[in-house]
Amino acid sequence: MARHGGRGWHRRVLAAAVGVTAAAAATSIWTAQANPVAGQHSSAHAGASNAGAKAPGGKPVSMDIAHASDRGARGVNITIDDGPDPTWTPQVLRVLRDNGVKATFCMVGTQAQAHPDLVKTVVAAGHRLCDHTVSHDTTMDTKSQAYQSQQILDAARMITQASGGVRPLYYRAPGGAFTPYSRHLAAAQGMRPLGWNVDSKDFERPGTNAVITTVKSEISNGPTVLFHDAGGDRSQTVAALREVLPWLKQQGYAFGFPVR
């Protein structure tokens, strides 16, 4: 999603995360330093967008920011950011289930830690997990490598623990604040950096019809569509998904996951 200033919800998430990240900082920084790939300076990776990194288990994951769908040219990836949320995530899951759609949930670490049952429900329904950092700091790209490492690795740990052992397969930087370092670190941990092609603008609550119109008019830009299930009243998101998902099917699109 585009960067937005003055988000009270994200400030509260950041405040809630301070204690968590401070307590885990030493472990996270040690992990990054102990990993010779993750610990390299970001300048070493400048211009290396086509490089891959060895994920845990040895399978290479690209550090390129993914936009494409594993369903090909007529594929659509539904991505849901900032949750899980006890009010809105179940409603989003219901709409997805009713339409037979699998999505990618980009979860904030503290939210996942607070609502592990929802994380497990998301996984049980066949959706995929994505690391959206501990505290949703949209200025990640201005921070130190130690801070970026802490935010990414701690969130991955929180999400994995909440899910009962299922790891996130992607990393989405809040507000798109990627750096070469964060992309390489994520890939080294088996998480493909994940972008988007269509920002539904649902976070701004412009009205259900506006959200629907944005998706319909911009889906030709590419397959990965951004929605939210937390951060405030998401009733417009739920209502928009009820109309957008059947419409996309009628247009001949197939729902998939971002490429790995």
Tab-separated table of C-alpha atoms in Angstrom:
chain	number	residue	atom	x	y	z
A	1	MET	CA	0.000	0.000	0.000
A	2	ALA	CA	1.032	3.572	-0.376
A	3	ARG	CA	2.589	5.241	2.621
A	4	HIS	CA	0.125	7.090	4.796
A	5	GLY	CA	0.988	9.597	7.514
A	6	GLY	CA	-0.690	10.015	10.860
A	7	ARG	CA	-2.102	6.513	11.219
A	8	GLY	CA	-3.128	6.326	14.842
A	9	TRP	CA	-3.567	2.565	14.664
A	10	HIS	CA	-0.046	2.025	13.389
A	11	ARG	CA	1.308	4.263	16.143
A	12	ARG	CA	-0.453	2.089	18.701
A	13	VAL	CA	0.981	-1.035	17.083
A	14	LEU	CA	4.440	0.526	17.168
A	15	ALA	CA	4.058	1.406	20.853
A	16	ALA	CA	2.859	-2.105	21.666
A	17	ALA	CA	5.788	-3.575	19.792
A	18	VAL	CA	8.511	-1.554	21.486
A	19	GLY	CA	8.726	-3.865	24.481
A	20	VAL	CA	8.623	-6.987	22.319
A	21	THR	CA	11.276	-5.840	19.905
A	22	ALA	CA	13.518	-4.479	22.638
A	23	ALA	CA	13.434	-7.794	24.469
A	24	ALA	CA	14.214	-9.731	21.303
A	25	ALA	CA	16.709	-7.297	19.802
A	26	ALA	CA	19.829	-9.071	21.000
A	27	THR	CA	18.662	-12.420	19.632
A	28	SER	CA	17.597	-10.977	16.291
A	29	ILE	CA	20.774	-8.975	15.754
A	30	TRP	CA	22.857	-12.003	16.676
A	31	THR	CA	20.902	-14.077	14.151
A	32	ALA	CA	21.566	-11.574	11.371
A	33	GLN	CA	25.251	-11.325	12.279
A	34	ALA	CA	25.634	-15.074	12.538
A	35	ASN	CA	24.161	-15.506	9.050
A	36	PRO	CA	26.882	-14.501	6.585
A	37	VAL	CA	24.315	-13.777	3.878
A	38	ALA	CA	22.010	-11.664	6.012
A	39	GLY	CA	24.863	-9.848	7.683
A	40	GLN	CA	26.397	-8.398	4.528
A	41	HIS	CA	26.105	-4.669	3.972
A	42	SER	CA	23.255	-3.627	1.707
A	43	SER	CA	25.618	-1.955	-0.749
A	44	ALA	CA	26.967	-5.371	-1.577
A	45	HIS	CA	23.594	-6.185	-3.114
A	46	ALA	CA	22.964	-2.967	-5.009
A	47	GLY	CA	22.145	-3.835	-8.609
A	48	ALA	CA	21.823	-7.526	-7.749
A	49	SER	CA	18.062	-7.714	-8.176
A	50	ASN	CA	18.199	-11.001	-10.044
A	51	ALA	CA	20.210	-12.767	-7.373
A	52	GLY	CA	18.725	-15.535	-5.278
A	53	ALA	CA	19.417	-16.441	-1.665
A	54	LYS	CA	19.476	-19.841	-0.061
A	55	ALA	CA	16.450	-20.281	2.156
A	56	PRO	CA	16.451	-22.576	5.185
A	57	GLY	CA	16.453	-26.061	3.724
A	58	GLY	CA	18.580	-25.027	0.764
A	59	LYS	CA	15.967	-23.963	-1.799
A	60	PRO	CA	16.827	-20.616	-3.383
A	61	VAL	CA	14.301	-17.801	-3.087
A	62	SER	CA	14.630	-14.741	-5.277
A	63	MET	CA	15.173	-11.366	-3.638
A	64	ASP	CA	13.263	-9.713	-6.492
A	65	ILE	CA	9.993	-8.133	-5.381
A	66	ALA	CA	7.260	-10.487	-6.585
A	67	HIS	CA	4.246	-9.164	-8.462
A	68	ALA	CA	3.293	-12.040	-10.768
A	69	SER	CA	0.803	-14.819	-10.067
A	70	ASP	CA	1.478	-18.541	-10.097
A	71	ARG	CA	-1.685	-18.834	-12.207
A	72	GLY	CA	-0.105	-17.032	-15.124
A	73	ALA	CA	-1.266	-14.077	-17.183
A	74	ARG	CA	-4.912	-14.374	-16.097
A	75	GLY	CA	-4.098	-14.997	-12.473
A	76	VAL	CA	-5.037	-12.720	-9.572
A	77	ASN	CA	-3.402	-12.691	-6.137
A	78	ILE	CA	-5.595	-11.406	-3.320
A	79	THR	CA	-3.424	-10.099	-0.476
A	80	ILE	CA	-4.753	-9.018	2.917
A	81	ASP	CA	-2.617	-6.785	5.138
A	82	ASP	CA	-2.176	-5.702	8.753
A	83	GLY	CA	-4.133	-8.349	10.669
A	84	PRO	CA	-5.192	-10.634	12.007
A	85	ASP	CA	-8.060	-8.780	13.638
A	86	PRO	CA	-10.757	-10.536	15.714
A	87	THR	CA	-13.576	-8.517	14.140
A	88	TRP	CA	-12.609	-8.275	10.487
A	89	THR	CA	-10.400	-11.269	9.694
A	90	PRO	CA	-13.218	-13.804	10.257
A	91	GLN	CA	-15.486	-11.777	7.947
A	92	VAL	CA	-12.822	-11.599	5.251
A	93	LEU	CA	-12.222	-15.335	5.607
A	94	ARG	CA	-15.939	-15.993	5.189
A	95	VAL	CA	-16.109	-14.027	1.930
A	96	LEU	CA	-13.018	-15.788	0.609
A	97	ARG	CA	-14.484	-19.185	1.526
A	98	ASP	CA	-17.837	-18.392	-0.069
A	99	ASN	CA	-16.052	-17.566	-3.322
A	100	GLY	CA	-13.548	-20.409	-3.211
A	101	VAL	CA	-10.603	-18.002	-3.108
A	102	LYS	CA	-7.253	-18.513	-1.393
A	103	ALA	CA	-5.369	-15.390	-0.341
A	104	THR	CA	-2.064	-14.295	1.137
A	105	PHE	CA	-2.319	-12.721	4.595
A	106	CYS	CA	0.462	-10.254	5.393
A	107	MET	CA	0.434	-10.255	9.175
A	108	VAL	CA	1.866	-7.813	11.683
A	109	GLY	CA	3.877	-9.722	14.268
A	110	THR	CA	2.182	-8.301	17.353
A	111	GLN	CA	-1.253	-8.945	15.845
A	112	ALA	CA	-0.351	-12.563	15.121
A	113	GLN	CA	1.017	-12.983	18.629
A	114	ALA	CA	-2.179	-11.554	20.119
A	115	HIS	CA	-4.514	-13.716	18.006
A	116	PRO	CA	-2.880	-17.116	17.395
A	117	ASP	CA	-6.221	-18.852	16.902
A	118	LEU	CA	-6.931	-16.600	13.925
A	119	VAL	CA	-3.506	-17.317	12.451
A	120	LYS	CA	-4.191	-21.045	12.728
A	121	THR	CA	-7.631	-20.553	11.142
A	122	VAL	CA	-6.064	-18.730	8.198
A	123	VAL	CA	-3.585	-21.561	7.671
A	124	ALA	CA	-6.217	-24.285	8.082
A	125	ALA	CA	-8.302	-22.649	5.348
A	126	GLY	CA	-5.438	-23.009	2.880
A	127	HIS	CA	-4.250	-19.422	2.774
A	128	ARG	CA	-0.599	-18.374	2.852
A	129	LEU	CA	1.264	-16.268	5.408
A	130	CYS	CA	3.412	-13.211	4.821
A	131	ASP	CA	5.691	-11.334	7.225
A	132	HIS	CA	4.603	-7.669	7.519
A	133	THR	CA	7.118	-6.793	10.294
A	134	VAL	CA	6.602	-6.426	14.028
A	135	SER	CA	5.254	-2.890	14.172
A	136	HIS	CA	4.348	-1.788	10.620
A	137	ASP	CA	6.956	0.948	10.429
A	138	THR	CA	6.625	2.589	7.002
A	139	THR	CA	10.042	4.226	7.467
A	140	MET	CA	11.848	0.872	7.511
A	141	ASP	CA	14.024	1.914	4.574
A	142	THR	CA	15.529	4.760	6.615
A	143	LYS	CA	16.495	2.589	9.579
A	144	SER	CA	19.631	0.616	10.406
A	145	GLN	CA	20.184	-2.921	9.238
A	146	ALA	CA	19.973	-4.091	12.849
A	147	TYR	CA	16.510	-2.530	13.141
A	148	GLN	CA	15.359	-4.009	9.831
A	149	SER	CA	16.623	-7.429	10.912
A	150	GLN	CA	14.823	-7.161	14.235
A	151	GLN	CA	11.531	-6.182	12.612
A	152	ILE	CA	11.624	-8.913	9.962
A	153	LEU	CA	13.035	-11.821	11.957
A	154	ASP	CA	11.013	-11.193	15.104
A	155	ALA	CA	7.786	-10.959	13.087
A	156	ALA	CA	8.598	-14.196	11.280
A	157	ARG	CA	9.154	-15.876	14.644
A	158	MET	CA	5.900	-14.494	16.084
A	159	ILE	CA	3.871	-15.566	13.059
A	160	THR	CA	5.452	-19.020	12.964
A	161	GLN	CA	4.795	-19.577	16.672
A	162	ALA	CA	1.210	-18.323	16.378
A	163	SER	CA	0.533	-20.594	13.415
A	164	GLY	CA	1.785	-23.672	15.191
A	165	GLY	CA	4.917	-23.945	13.074
A	166	VAL	CA	3.880	-22.757	9.607
A	167	ARG	CA	6.379	-20.198	8.346
A	168	PRO	CA	5.540	-17.112	6.300
A	169	LEU	CA	6.458	-17.563	2.638
A	170	TYR	CA	6.659	-13.862	1.770
A	171	TYR	CA	7.852	-10.565	3.209
A	172	ARG	CA	6.001	-7.329	2.473
A	173	ALA	CA	7.636	-4.136	3.681
A	174	PRO	CA	5.140	-1.713	5.246
A	175	GLY	CA	4.344	0.995	2.724
A	176	GLY	CA	6.691	-0.690	0.248
A	177	ALA	CA	9.726	0.453	2.270
A	178	PHE	CA	12.056	-2.255	0.930
A	179	THR	CA	15.833	-2.016	0.931
A	180	PRO	CA	18.376	-4.276	-0.789
A	181	TYR	CA	19.340	-5.506	2.663
A	182	SER	CA	15.779	-6.314	3.774
A	183	ARG	CA	15.018	-8.090	0.503
A	184	HIS	CA	18.122	-10.233	0.749
A	185	LEU	CA	17.528	-10.987	4.418
A	186	ALA	CA	13.939	-12.033	3.740
A	187	ALA	CA	14.971	-14.240	0.819
A	188	ALA	CA	17.670	-15.854	2.945
A	189	GLN	CA	14.923	-16.783	5.401
A	190	GLY	CA	12.762	-18.314	2.657
A	191	MET	CA	10.436	-15.315	2.271
A	192	ARG	CA	9.996	-13.836	-1.201
A	193	PRO	CA	9.687	-10.030	-1.104
A	194	LEU	CA	6.111	-9.212	-2.096
A	195	GLY	CA	4.825	-6.090	-3.796
A	196	TRP	CA	1.459	-5.213	-5.288
A	197	ASN	CA	0.020	-3.955	-8.564
A	198	VAL	CA	-3.359	-2.664	-7.416
A	199	ASP	CA	-3.854	-0.707	-4.194
A	200	SER	CA	-7.585	-0.870	-3.529
A	201	LYS	CA	-7.256	2.205	-1.271
A	202	ASP	CA	-9.579	0.457	1.179
A	203	PHE	CA	-7.440	1.661	4.088
A	204	GLU	CA	-8.661	5.202	3.444
A	205	ARG	CA	-12.309	4.076	3.628
A	206	PRO	CA	-13.359	6.019	0.504
A	207	GLY	CA	-16.645	4.102	0.275
A	208	THR	CA	-17.363	0.575	-0.923
A	209	ASN	CA	-18.138	1.680	-4.477
A	210	ALA	CA	-14.856	3.579	-4.694
A	211	VAL	CA	-12.892	0.518	-3.593
A	212	ILE	CA	-14.697	-1.636	-6.155
A	213	THR	CA	-14.132	0.903	-8.925
A	214	THR	CA	-10.428	1.154	-8.126
A	215	VAL	CA	-9.922	-2.599	-8.382
A	216	LYS	CA	-11.956	-2.937	-11.579
A	217	SER	CA	-10.208	-0.038	-13.279
A	218	GLU	CA	-6.671	-0.989	-12.232
A	219	ILE	CA	-6.632	-4.791	-12.455
A	220	SER	CA	-5.027	-4.447	-15.884
A	221	ASN	CA	-1.956	-3.070	-14.058
A	222	GLY	CA	-1.122	-6.539	-12.756
A	223	PRO	CA	-2.348	-9.450	-10.671
A	224	THR	CA	-1.522	-8.636	-7.046
A	225	VAL	CA	-4.313	-6.721	-5.284
A	226	LEU	CA	-3.947	-5.131	-1.854
A	227	PHE	CA	-6.703	-5.132	0.782
A	228	HIS	CA	-6.679	-4.815	4.593
A	229	ASP	CA	-8.313	-6.713	7.450
A	230	ALA	CA	-7.137	-4.511	10.336
A	231	GLY	CA	-6.343	-0.929	11.257
A	232	GLY	CA	-9.909	0.263	11.775
A	233	ASP	CA	-13.374	-0.329	10.365
A	234	ARG	CA	-12.935	-2.730	7.440
A	235	SER	CA	-16.623	-3.127	6.605
A	236	GLN	CA	-16.029	-1.453	3.222
A	237	THR	CA	-13.329	-4.021	2.467
A	238	VAL	CA	-15.634	-6.909	3.282
A	239	ALA	CA	-18.441	-5.452	1.170
A	240	ALA	CA	-16.081	-4.705	-1.728
A	241	LEU	CA	-14.671	-8.244	-1.697
A	242	ARG	CA	-18.200	-9.644	-1.929
A	243	GLU	CA	-18.608	-7.905	-5.284
A	244	VAL	CA	-15.065	-7.863	-6.622
A	245	LEU	CA	-14.316	-11.583	-6.270
A	246	PRO	CA	-17.305	-12.803	-8.351
A	247	TRP	CA	-16.654	-10.041	-10.897
A	248	LEU	CA	-13.044	-11.142	-11.353
A	249	LYS	CA	-14.233	-14.708	-11.964
A	250	GLN	CA	-16.728	-13.448	-14.538
A	251	GLN	CA	-13.873	-11.672	-16.317
A	252	GLY	CA	-12.043	-14.972	-16.669
A	253	TYR	CA	-9.449	-14.508	-13.940
A	254	ALA	CA	-8.197	-17.397	-11.815
A	255	PHE	CA	-7.112	-16.872	-8.221
A	256	GLY	CA	-3.635	-17.901	-7.188
A	257	PHE	CA	-0.668	-17.011	-5.049
A	258	PRO	CA	2.278	-14.713	-5.731
A	259	VAL	CA	5.177	-16.422	-7.449
A	260	ARG	CA	7.919	-17.780	-5.223
